[in-house]
PDB file of C-alpha atoms in Angstrom:
ATOM      1  CA  MET L   1     176.586 188.662 -15.323  1.00 61.00           C
ATOM      2  CA  LYS L   2     179.316 186.261 -14.669  1.00 66.00           C
ATOM      3  CA  ILE L   3     181.334 188.939 -12.966  1.00 67.00           C
ATOM      4  CA  LEU L   4     178.234 189.476 -10.429  1.00 63.00           C
ATOM      5  CA  ARG L   5     177.715 185.995  -9.948  1.00 71.00           C
ATOM      6  CA  ALA L   6     181.672 185.313  -9.209  1.00 69.00           C
ATOM      7  CA  THR L   7     181.552 188.166  -6.835  1.00 67.00           C
ATOM      8  CA  PHE L   8     178.647 186.885  -4.905  1.00 61.00           C
ATOM      9  CA  ILE L   9     180.162 183.317  -4.813  1.00 69.00           C
ATOM     10  CA  ILE L  10     183.424 184.982  -3.572  1.00 66.00           C
ATOM     11  CA  LEU L  11     181.499 186.898  -0.797  1.00 58.00           C
ATOM     12  CA  LEU L  12     179.325 183.987   0.204  1.00 58.00           C
ATOM     13  CA  VAL L  13     182.553 181.651   0.493  1.00 61.00           C
ATOM     14  CA  SER L  14     184.670 184.443   2.296  1.00 58.00           C
ATOM     15  CA  THR L  15     181.601 184.933   4.670  1.00 57.00           C
ATOM     16  CA  VAL L  16     181.438 181.275   5.921  1.00 58.00           C
ATOM     17  CA  VAL L  17     184.915 180.794   5.944  1.00 60.00           C
ATOM     18  CA  VAL L  18     186.044 183.976   7.762  1.00 60.00           C
ATOM     19  CA  GLY L  19     186.018 183.533  11.692  1.00 65.00           C
ATOM     20  CA  CYS L  20     187.792 183.963  14.874  1.00 71.00           C
ATOM     21  CA  CYS L  21     190.105 181.818  17.010  1.00 69.00           C
ATOM     22  CA  ALA L  22     191.009 182.182  20.640  1.00 73.00           C
ATOM     23  CA  ILE L  23     193.582 180.534  22.740  1.00 77.00           C
ATOM     24  CA  GLY L  24     193.854 181.054  26.556  1.00 85.00           C
ATOM     25  CA  LYS L  25     195.829 180.161  29.444  1.00 85.00           C
ATOM     26  CA  ASN L  26     195.007 180.913  33.151  1.00 87.00           C
ATOM     27  CA  GLN L  27     197.353 179.981  36.247  1.00 85.00           C
ATOM     28  CA  ALA L  28     195.953 179.929  39.781  1.00 84.00           C
ATOM     29  CA  HIS L  29     198.601 180.143  42.766  1.00 80.00           C
ATOM     30  CA  GLN L  30     202.535 179.496  42.537  1.00 80.00           C
ATOM     31  CA  PRO L  31     203.654 176.313  41.356  1.00 85.00           C
ATOM     32  CA  LEU L  32     204.086 173.554  43.916  1.00 87.00           C
ATOM     33  CA  GLU L  33     207.701 172.229  44.024  1.00 87.00           C
ATOM     34  CA  ALA L  34     207.955 168.645  44.469  1.00 88.00           C
ATOM     35  CA  ASP L  35     211.449 169.114  45.720  1.00 91.00           C
ATOM     36  CA  SER L  36     210.328 170.794  48.758  1.00 92.00           C
ATOM     37  CA  LEU L  37     208.730 167.629  50.083  1.00 95.00           C
ATOM     38  CA  ASP L  38     212.285 166.157  50.591  1.00 94.00           C
ATOM     39  CA  LYS L  39     212.537 168.647  53.460  1.00 94.00           C
ATOM     40  CA  LEU L  40     209.954 167.401  55.309  1.00 96.00           C
ATOM     41  CA  VAL L  41     209.877 164.619  57.959  1.00 96.00           C
ATOM     42  CA  GLU L  42     206.642 162.695  59.213  1.00 96.00           C
ATOM     43  CA  GLY L  43     206.783 162.802  62.943  1.00 96.00           C
ATOM     44  CA  LYS L  44     209.057 165.753  63.348  1.00 97.00           C
ATOM     45  CA  THR L  45     208.309 168.529  60.816  1.00 97.00           C
ATOM     46  CA  THR L  46     205.643 171.088  62.447  1.00 97.00           C
ATOM     47  CA  ALA L  47     202.797 173.074  60.712  1.00 97.00           C
ATOM     48  CA  THR L  48     204.920 176.110  61.048  1.00 96.00           C
ATOM     49  CA  ASP L  49     207.964 174.334  59.079  1.00 97.00           C
ATOM     50  CA  VAL L  50     205.331 173.676  56.197  1.00 97.00           C
ATOM     51  CA  CYS L  51     204.189 177.175  56.157  1.00 96.00           C
ATOM     52  CA  THR L  52     207.420 178.425  55.898  1.00 95.00           C
ATOM     53  CA  ILE L  53     208.319 176.245  52.888  1.00 94.00           C
ATOM     54  CA  PHE L  54     204.841 176.536  51.014  1.00 94.00           C
ATOM     55  CA  GLY L  55     203.692 179.692  52.405  1.00 92.00           C
ATOM     56  CA  ALA L  56     200.036 180.018  54.074  1.00 93.00           C
ATOM     57  CA  PRO L  57     197.627 177.186  52.987  1.00 95.00           C
ATOM     58  CA  GLU L  58     194.813 177.791  50.488  1.00 94.00           C
ATOM     59  CA  GLN L  59     192.441 176.037  53.142  1.00 96.00           C
ATOM     60  CA  VAL L  60     192.727 174.601  56.730  1.00 97.00           C
ATOM     61  CA  VAL L  61     190.503 171.995  57.503  1.00 97.00           C
ATOM     62  CA  LYS L  62     189.699 171.108  61.308  1.00 97.00           C
ATOM     63  CA  LEU L  63     189.901 167.034  61.950  1.00 96.00           C
ATOM     64  CA  SER L  64     188.746 165.573  64.977  1.00 94.00           C
ATOM     65  CA  ASN L  65     192.440 164.430  65.566  1.00 94.00           C
ATOM     66  CA  GLY L  66     194.275 167.467  64.208  1.00 96.00           C
ATOM     67  CA  ASN L  67     194.290 169.704  60.960  1.00 97.00           C
ATOM     68  CA  ALA L  68     194.872 169.404  57.344  1.00 97.00           C
ATOM     69  CA  TYR L  69     196.428 172.136  55.300  1.00 98.00           C
ATOM     70  CA  ILE L  70     195.460 172.339  51.456  1.00 97.00           C
ATOM     71  CA  TYR L  71     197.832 173.599  48.612  1.00 95.00           C
ATOM     72  CA  THR L  72     196.518 173.818  45.128  1.00 94.00           C
ATOM     73  CA  ARG L  73     197.841 175.160  41.944  1.00 91.00           C
ATOM     74  CA  SER L  74     195.674 175.032  38.613  1.00 91.00           C
ATOM     75  CA  VAL L  75     196.408 175.376  35.057  1.00 92.00           C
ATOM     76  CA  ASP L  76     193.562 176.117  32.498  1.00 92.00           C
ATOM     77  CA  LYS L  77     194.034 176.019  28.871  1.00 90.00           C
ATOM     78  CA  GLY L  78     191.465 176.738  26.265  1.00 90.00           C
ATOM     79  CA  THR L  79     190.925 176.987  22.552  1.00 86.00           C
ATOM     80  CA  ALA L  80     188.012 178.123  20.480  1.00 83.00           C
ATOM     81  CA  VAL L  81     187.067 178.761  17.059  1.00 78.00           C
ATOM     82  CA  TRP L  82     183.989 180.675  15.844  1.00 74.00           C
ATOM     83  CA  LEU L  83     182.769 180.466  12.391  1.00 73.00           C
ATOM     84  CA  LEU L  84     179.941 182.478  10.954  1.00 68.00           C
ATOM     85  CA  ILE L  85     177.281 180.026  12.317  1.00 73.00           C
ATOM     86  CA  VAL L  86     179.130 177.370  14.231  1.00 75.00           C
ATOM     87  CA  SER L  87     181.429 177.580  17.103  1.00 78.00           C
ATOM     88  CA  PHE L  88     183.630 175.074  18.850  1.00 81.00           C
ATOM     89  CA  GLY L  89     185.690 174.994  21.841  1.00 87.00           C
ATOM     90  CA  ASN L  90     187.932 173.078  24.130  1.00 87.00           C
ATOM     91  CA  TYR L  91     188.833 173.452  27.636  1.00 87.00           C
ATOM     92  CA  ASP L  92     191.311 171.652  30.037  1.00 88.00           C
ATOM     93  CA  LYS L  93     191.970 172.289  33.601  1.00 90.00           C
ATOM     94  CA  GLN L  94     194.366 170.362  35.619  1.00 90.00           C
ATOM     95  CA  ASP L  95     195.528 170.644  39.267  1.00 91.00           C
ATOM     96  CA  ASP L  96     198.595 170.320  41.730  1.00 92.00           C
ATOM     97  CA  ARG L  97     197.296 169.437  45.116  1.00 95.00           C
ATOM     98  CA  ILE L  98     199.333 168.803  48.419  1.00 96.00           C
ATOM     99  CA  VAL L  99     197.027 167.987  51.588  1.00 97.00           C
ATOM    100  CA  PHE L 100     199.284 167.914  54.708  1.00 98.00           C
ATOM    101  CA  PHE L 101     197.782 166.078  57.817  1.00 98.00           C
ATOM    102  CA  PHE L 102     199.066 167.306  61.457  1.00 98.00           C
ATOM    103  CA  ASP L 103     198.179 165.809  64.748  1.00 97.00           C
ATOM    104  CA  ASN L 104     196.694 167.729  67.773  1.00 96.00           C
ATOM    105  CA  GLU L 105     200.171 168.952  68.477  1.00 96.00           C
ATOM    106  CA  ASN L 106     200.776 170.242  65.095  1.00 96.00           C
ATOM    107  CA  ILE L 107     203.161 167.724  63.943  1.00 97.00           C
ATOM    108  CA  LEU L 108     202.994 166.233  60.466  1.00 97.00           C
ATOM    109  CA  THR L 109     201.753 162.727  60.424  1.00 97.00           C
ATOM    110  CA  HIS L 110     201.414 162.185  56.508  1.00 97.00           C
ATOM    111  CA  TYR L 111     200.505 164.003  53.305  1.00 97.00           C
ATOM    112  CA  GLY L 112     199.197 163.280  49.805  1.00 96.00           C
ATOM    113  CA  VAL L 113     200.283 164.704  46.619  1.00 96.00           C
ATOM    114  CA  SER L 114     198.737 165.062  43.160  1.00 94.00           C
ATOM    115  CA  PHE L 115     200.836 166.841  40.539  1.00 91.00           C
ATOM    116  CA  ASN L 116     199.032 167.250  37.082  1.00 89.00           C
ATOM    117  CA  ALA L 117     198.938 170.904  36.621  1.00 85.00           C
ATOM    118  CA  ASP L 118     201.624 170.689  33.991  1.00 85.00           C
ATOM    119  CA  LYS L 119     199.361 167.906  32.048  1.00 88.00           C
ATOM    120  CA  ALA L 120     197.029 170.735  30.751  1.00 86.00           C
ATOM    121  CA  SER L 121     196.880 171.101  27.106  1.00 85.00           C
ATOM    122  CA  TYR L 122     195.369 173.033  24.503  1.00 82.00           C
ATOM    123  CA  GLY L 123     193.405 170.806  21.991  1.00 80.00           C
ATOM    124  CA  PHE L 124     191.382 171.214  18.837  1.00 71.00           C
ATOM    125  CA  PRO L 125     188.137 171.785  19.617  1.00 65.00           C
ATOM    126  CA  PHE L 126     186.606 169.178  17.208  1.00 58.00           C
TER     127      PHE L 126
END
């Protein structure tokens, strides 16, 4: 009887403890190099120059006084733990983004940057 009871307890504990763990990472688009911004001169650099350095933009927005070219890169990292009854998860997505603004003659007027993609992190889901 003691062996049956011990076996039952071991099976019960192992069933509750046994689970699954997952770690994932996803990157969208090529990295955006901050050093490449040094090659740009506001008032002189053209849209063609920007496309030569950074490639085709992800999005082109028509503005009343020109265009905006948007470049993005994202990094997603996630972790999850599944136990018998309970599941826990953590998901972090961070982006790099550069927006170039051009006048009606396609000359760079200014740009804005945000580099956060490398800050995406794995974390404990609880």
